[in-house]
DNA sequence: ATGCCGATGTCCT
DNA sequence: GGACATCGGCATC
């Protein structure tokens, strides 16, 4: 475990969830269950900006047993079941009572491909193995039982990757599947790496980040 | 290449 | 009863 440079809680305990979503590109998502380690580089994320964001489960102060973890301290997992089938992995950010989160939408496998293949029934040559939030959760063996998991522990965490992401290779676009969110559906809160085969969505229309 | 549709837990009306 | 931060299979163009 010592080989991984785990992100400290302070990384997630910041106000700008959109910046956090962008900065998570190139980081490694790591799971370690029963000694089996799987690692994927984060290549696609989306920011969800809490009570003011109509696309967020926490929109308008909405609070349910499912979403309660988003109102908790930062640096914890928020995992929920989507369409009754898919387990979607998010990281809680900001501060307690401010329910911001970043959805991890796609990974590029780094380590543990055999375990990923066993869990999904696919080979690593099929990019769909970790493309899309439902698929990556299956490959990493993440499910709703881990909602609320502290990412400072060693079962699920995020670590610095082994290379720097070139800003010119980061594209942004509106979020996927949130058409119901009115004008908030237009916000460019999705970030992804240019030309990466593991990025979800068909022919994504993206723009370079301007900074 | 594009589109429809079924699966199905949680939350909402 | 319907919508939903999805996915894969099958039909059609």
PDB file of C-alpha atoms in Angstrom, chain A residues 28-196:
ATOM      1  CA  UNK A  28      -5.733   6.571  -9.828  1.00  0.00           C
ATOM      2  CA  UNK A  29      -8.805   4.968  -8.315  1.00  0.00           C
ATOM      3  CA  UNK A  30      -7.661   1.979  -6.259  1.00  0.00           C
ATOM      4  CA  UNK A  31      -9.632  -0.834  -4.629  1.00  0.00           C
ATOM      5  CA  UNK A  32      -8.199  -3.549  -2.439  1.00  0.00           C
ATOM      6  CA  UNK A  33     -10.534  -6.325  -1.360  1.00  0.00           C
ATOM      7  CA  UNK A  34      -9.204  -9.550   0.169  1.00  0.00           C
ATOM      8  CA  UNK A  35      -5.717  -8.708  -1.072  1.00  0.00           C
ATOM      9  CA  UNK A  36      -6.874  -8.207  -4.677  1.00  0.00           C
ATOM     10  CA  UNK A  37      -5.722  -4.797  -5.906  1.00  0.00           C
ATOM     11  CA  UNK A  38      -7.267  -3.136  -8.940  1.00  0.00           C
ATOM     12  CA  UNK A  39      -6.179   0.282 -10.206  1.00  0.00           C
ATOM     13  CA  UNK A  40      -7.642   2.514 -12.904  1.00  0.00           C
ATOM     14  CA  UNK A  41      -6.604   5.968 -14.095  1.00  0.00           C
ATOM     15  CA  UNK A  42      -9.530   8.395 -13.968  1.00  0.00           C
ATOM     16  CA  UNK A  43     -10.255   9.634 -17.506  1.00  0.00           C
ATOM     17  CA  UNK A  44     -13.770  11.094 -17.161  1.00  0.00           C
ATOM     18  CA  UNK A  45     -15.568  12.903 -14.316  1.00  0.00           C
ATOM     19  CA  UNK A  46     -18.626  15.044 -13.641  1.00  0.00           C
ATOM     20  CA  UNK A  47     -19.188  17.656 -10.924  1.00  0.00           C
ATOM     21  CA  UNK A  48     -22.511  17.796  -9.047  1.00  0.00           C
ATOM     22  CA  UNK A  49     -22.885  21.060  -7.177  1.00  0.00           C
ATOM     23  CA  UNK A  50     -25.324  20.197  -4.411  1.00  0.00           C
ATOM     24  CA  UNK A  51     -28.520  21.957  -3.429  1.00  0.00           C
ATOM     25  CA  UNK A  52     -28.328  24.611  -6.166  1.00  0.00           C
ATOM     26  CA  UNK A  53     -27.763  22.040  -8.939  1.00  0.00           C
ATOM     27  CA  UNK A  54     -30.948  20.610 -10.399  1.00  0.00           C
ATOM     28  CA  UNK A  55     -29.055  17.566 -11.703  1.00  0.00           C
ATOM     29  CA  UNK A  56     -27.879  16.648  -8.196  1.00  0.00           C
ATOM     30  CA  UNK A  57     -29.653  14.187  -5.919  1.00  0.00           C
ATOM     31  CA  UNK A  58     -29.250  16.896  -3.265  1.00  0.00           C
ATOM     32  CA  UNK A  59     -31.039  19.555  -5.313  1.00  0.00           C
ATOM     33  CA  UNK A  60     -33.295  21.835  -3.277  1.00  0.00           C
ATOM     34  CA  UNK A  61     -31.976  20.456   0.032  1.00  0.00           C
ATOM     35  CA  UNK A  62     -33.313  17.025  -0.824  1.00  0.00           C
ATOM     36  CA  UNK A  63     -32.333  14.594   1.917  1.00  0.00           C
ATOM     37  CA  UNK A  64     -33.028  10.875   1.991  1.00  0.00           C
ATOM     38  CA  UNK A  65     -31.310   7.898   3.606  1.00  0.00           C
ATOM     39  CA  UNK A  66     -29.588   7.307   0.263  1.00  0.00           C
ATOM     40  CA  UNK A  67     -28.209  10.841  -0.120  1.00  0.00           C
ATOM     41  CA  UNK A  68     -27.338  11.400   3.543  1.00  0.00           C
ATOM     42  CA  UNK A  69     -23.660  10.562   2.965  1.00  0.00           C
ATOM     43  CA  UNK A  70     -23.329  13.566   0.626  1.00  0.00           C
ATOM     44  CA  UNK A  71     -24.193  15.810   3.582  1.00  0.00           C
ATOM     45  CA  UNK A  72     -21.428  14.192   5.587  1.00  0.00           C
ATOM     46  CA  UNK A  73     -17.698  15.023   5.648  1.00  0.00           C
ATOM     47  CA  UNK A  74     -15.663  15.145   2.414  1.00  0.00           C
ATOM     48  CA  UNK A  75     -13.440  12.362   1.137  1.00  0.00           C
ATOM     49  CA  UNK A  76     -16.060   9.631   1.490  1.00  0.00           C
ATOM     50  CA  UNK A  77     -17.690   7.480  -1.192  1.00  0.00           C
ATOM     51  CA  UNK A  78     -21.260   8.107  -2.287  1.00  0.00           C
ATOM     52  CA  UNK A  79     -22.393   4.990  -4.151  1.00  0.00           C
ATOM     53  CA  UNK A  80     -25.955   4.637  -5.335  1.00  0.00           C
ATOM     54  CA  UNK A  81     -27.966   2.311  -7.516  1.00  0.00           C
ATOM     55  CA  UNK A  82     -28.945   3.758 -10.884  1.00  0.00           C
ATOM     56  CA  UNK A  83     -31.867   2.355 -12.873  1.00  0.00           C
ATOM     57  CA  UNK A  84     -32.051  -0.436 -10.340  1.00  0.00           C
ATOM     58  CA  UNK A  85     -28.969  -2.117 -11.786  1.00  0.00           C
ATOM     59  CA  UNK A  86     -25.825  -0.003 -11.937  1.00  0.00           C
ATOM     60  CA  UNK A  87     -23.725   1.051  -8.960  1.00  0.00           C
ATOM     61  CA  UNK A  88     -22.377   4.583  -9.513  1.00  0.00           C
ATOM     62  CA  UNK A  89     -19.303   5.744  -7.594  1.00  0.00           C
ATOM     63  CA  UNK A  90     -18.959   9.367  -6.456  1.00  0.00           C
ATOM     64  CA  UNK A  91     -16.581  11.203  -4.123  1.00  0.00           C
ATOM     65  CA  UNK A  92     -18.080  13.623  -1.599  1.00  0.00           C
ATOM     66  CA  UNK A  93     -16.369  17.034  -1.592  1.00  0.00           C
ATOM     67  CA  UNK A  94     -16.538  20.442   0.142  1.00  0.00           C
ATOM     68  CA  UNK A  95     -17.576  20.379   3.807  1.00  0.00           C
ATOM     69  CA  UNK A  96     -20.091  18.703   6.085  1.00  0.00           C
ATOM     70  CA  UNK A  97     -23.668  19.830   5.253  1.00  0.00           C
ATOM     71  CA  UNK A  98     -22.595  20.962   1.768  1.00  0.00           C
ATOM     72  CA  UNK A  99     -23.542  17.988  -0.452  1.00  0.00           C
ATOM     73  CA  UNK A 100     -21.163  18.374  -3.386  1.00  0.00           C
ATOM     74  CA  UNK A 101     -19.844  15.288  -5.197  1.00  0.00           C
ATOM     75  CA  UNK A 102     -17.840  14.180  -8.224  1.00  0.00           C
ATOM     76  CA  UNK A 103     -19.076  11.227 -10.276  1.00  0.00           C
ATOM     77  CA  UNK A 104     -16.271   9.059 -11.663  1.00  0.00           C
ATOM     78  CA  UNK A 105     -17.478   8.089 -15.140  1.00  0.00           C
ATOM     79  CA  UNK A 106     -14.579   6.175 -16.712  1.00  0.00           C
ATOM     80  CA  UNK A 107     -11.185   4.612 -15.959  1.00  0.00           C
ATOM     81  CA  UNK A 108      -8.254   3.325 -17.967  1.00  0.00           C
ATOM     82  CA  UNK A 109      -7.048   0.055 -16.411  1.00  0.00           C
ATOM     83  CA  UNK A 110      -3.590   0.280 -14.794  1.00  0.00           C
ATOM     84  CA  UNK A 111      -3.309  -2.823 -12.640  1.00  0.00           C
ATOM     85  CA  UNK A 112      -5.376  -5.896 -11.823  1.00  0.00           C
ATOM     86  CA  UNK A 113      -6.729  -6.489 -15.306  1.00  0.00           C
ATOM     87  CA  UNK A 114      -7.222 -10.195 -14.557  1.00  0.00           C
ATOM     88  CA  UNK A 115      -9.505  -9.392 -11.624  1.00  0.00           C
ATOM     89  CA  UNK A 116     -11.392  -6.840 -13.725  1.00  0.00           C
ATOM     90  CA  UNK A 117     -11.930  -9.453 -16.435  1.00  0.00           C
ATOM     91  CA  UNK A 118     -13.105 -12.023 -13.901  1.00  0.00           C
ATOM     92  CA  UNK A 119     -15.605  -9.562 -12.424  1.00  0.00           C
ATOM     93  CA  UNK A 120     -16.994  -8.352 -15.753  1.00  0.00           C
ATOM     94  CA  UNK A 121     -16.523 -11.293 -18.089  1.00  0.00           C
ATOM     95  CA  UNK A 122     -14.691  -9.027 -20.518  1.00  0.00           C
ATOM     96  CA  UNK A 123     -11.079  -8.685 -21.594  1.00  0.00           C
ATOM     97  CA  UNK A 124      -9.078  -5.519 -21.011  1.00  0.00           C
ATOM     98  CA  UNK A 125      -8.838  -5.161 -24.788  1.00  0.00           C
ATOM     99  CA  UNK A 126     -12.551  -4.355 -24.767  1.00  0.00           C
ATOM    100  CA  UNK A 127     -12.537  -0.721 -23.632  1.00  0.00           C
ATOM    101  CA  UNK A 128     -16.068  -1.102 -22.287  1.00  0.00           C
ATOM    102  CA  UNK A 129     -14.540  -2.962 -19.317  1.00  0.00           C
ATOM    103  CA  UNK A 130     -14.189   0.366 -17.452  1.00  0.00           C
ATOM    104  CA  UNK A 131     -16.038   2.746 -19.788  1.00  0.00           C
ATOM    105  CA  UNK A 132     -19.076   4.300 -18.131  1.00  0.00           C
ATOM    106  CA  UNK A 133     -19.873   4.624 -14.417  1.00  0.00           C
ATOM    107  CA  UNK A 134     -21.785   1.352 -14.155  1.00  0.00           C
ATOM    108  CA  UNK A 135     -19.092  -0.644 -15.906  1.00  0.00           C
ATOM    109  CA  UNK A 136     -16.174   0.733 -13.898  1.00  0.00           C
ATOM    110  CA  UNK A 137     -17.903  -0.064 -10.619  1.00  0.00           C
ATOM    111  CA  UNK A 138     -18.310  -3.687 -11.680  1.00  0.00           C
ATOM    112  CA  UNK A 139     -14.642  -3.926 -12.741  1.00  0.00           C
ATOM    113  CA  UNK A 140     -13.508  -2.406  -9.436  1.00  0.00           C
ATOM    114  CA  UNK A 141     -15.999  -4.437  -7.335  1.00  0.00           C
ATOM    115  CA  UNK A 142     -17.590  -1.287  -5.911  1.00  0.00           C
ATOM    116  CA  UNK A 143     -21.232  -1.502  -4.890  1.00  0.00           C
ATOM    117  CA  UNK A 144     -23.721   0.341  -2.698  1.00  0.00           C
ATOM    118  CA  UNK A 145     -22.492  -1.437   0.421  1.00  0.00           C
ATOM    119  CA  UNK A 146     -19.499   0.915   0.248  1.00  0.00           C
ATOM    120  CA  UNK A 147     -21.524   4.105   0.250  1.00  0.00           C
ATOM    121  CA  UNK A 148     -20.123   6.137   3.134  1.00  0.00           C
ATOM    122  CA  UNK A 149     -16.693   4.439   2.945  1.00  0.00           C
ATOM    123  CA  UNK A 150     -13.899   6.746   4.126  1.00  0.00           C
ATOM    124  CA  UNK A 151     -11.387   7.052   1.270  1.00  0.00           C
ATOM    125  CA  UNK A 152      -8.571   7.533   3.811  1.00  0.00           C
ATOM    126  CA  UNK A 153      -8.917   3.809   4.531  1.00  0.00           C
ATOM    127  CA  UNK A 154      -7.337   1.136   2.341  1.00  0.00           C
ATOM    128  CA  UNK A 155     -10.290  -0.603   0.689  1.00  0.00           C
ATOM    129  CA  UNK A 156     -11.212   2.200  -1.734  1.00  0.00           C
ATOM    130  CA  UNK A 157      -9.095   5.309  -2.246  1.00  0.00           C
ATOM    131  CA  UNK A 158      -7.733   7.757  -4.816  1.00  0.00           C
ATOM    132  CA  UNK A 159      -3.987   8.265  -5.327  1.00  0.00           C
ATOM    133  CA  UNK A 160      -1.755  10.443  -7.485  1.00  0.00           C
ATOM    134  CA  UNK A 161      -1.051   8.892 -10.891  1.00  0.00           C
ATOM    135  CA  UNK A 162       2.383   8.339 -12.412  1.00  0.00           C
ATOM    136  CA  UNK A 163       2.202  11.086 -15.006  1.00  0.00           C
ATOM    137  CA  UNK A 164       1.106  14.703 -15.279  1.00  0.00           C
ATOM    138  CA  UNK A 165      -1.991  15.378 -17.362  1.00  0.00           C
ATOM    139  CA  UNK A 166      -1.399  17.996 -20.047  1.00  0.00           C
ATOM    140  CA  UNK A 167      -4.075  20.691 -19.684  1.00  0.00           C
ATOM    141  CA  UNK A 168      -4.472  20.839 -23.463  1.00  0.00           C
ATOM    142  CA  UNK A 169      -5.639  17.210 -23.417  1.00  0.00           C
ATOM    143  CA  UNK A 170      -8.513  17.982 -21.037  1.00  0.00           C
ATOM    144  CA  UNK A 171     -11.878  18.576 -22.697  1.00  0.00           C
ATOM    145  CA  UNK A 172     -15.146  19.618 -21.060  1.00  0.00           C
ATOM    146  CA  UNK A 173     -18.789  19.311 -22.017  1.00  0.00           C
ATOM    147  CA  UNK A 174     -22.268  19.230 -20.505  1.00  0.00           C
ATOM    148  CA  UNK A 175     -23.014  16.247 -18.276  1.00  0.00           C
ATOM    149  CA  UNK A 176     -24.478  13.041 -19.653  1.00  0.00           C
ATOM    150  CA  UNK A 177     -28.030  11.913 -18.997  1.00  0.00           C
ATOM    151  CA  UNK A 178     -29.248  14.958 -17.089  1.00  0.00           C
ATOM    152  CA  UNK A 179     -31.594  16.459 -19.659  1.00  0.00           C
ATOM    153  CA  UNK A 180     -34.289  16.705 -16.999  1.00  0.00           C
ATOM    154  CA  UNK A 181     -32.247  19.378 -15.175  1.00  0.00           C
ATOM    155  CA  UNK A 182     -33.424  22.352 -17.265  1.00  0.00           C
ATOM    156  CA  UNK A 183     -30.768  25.009 -17.743  1.00  0.00           C
ATOM    157  CA  UNK A 184     -28.433  23.172 -15.351  1.00  0.00           C
ATOM    158  CA  UNK A 185     -28.210  20.433 -17.999  1.00  0.00           C
ATOM    159  CA  UNK A 186     -26.197  22.895 -20.076  1.00  0.00           C
ATOM    160  CA  UNK A 187     -23.491  23.497 -17.461  1.00  0.00           C
ATOM    161  CA  UNK A 188     -20.068  22.247 -18.704  1.00  0.00           C
ATOM    162  CA  UNK A 189     -19.375  20.160 -15.619  1.00  0.00           C
ATOM    163  CA  UNK A 190     -18.070  17.060 -17.410  1.00  0.00           C
ATOM    164  CA  UNK A 191     -14.312  16.611 -17.924  1.00  0.00           C
ATOM    165  CA  UNK A 192     -12.491  13.964 -19.931  1.00  0.00           C
ATOM    166  CA  UNK A 193      -9.189  13.176 -21.646  1.00  0.00           C
ATOM    167  CA  UNK A 194      -8.909  13.789 -25.374  1.00  0.00           C
ATOM    168  CA  UNK A 195      -8.892  10.678 -27.594  1.00  0.00           C
ATOM    169  CA  UNK A 196      -9.013   8.276 -24.666  1.00  0.00           C
TER     170      UNK A 196
END
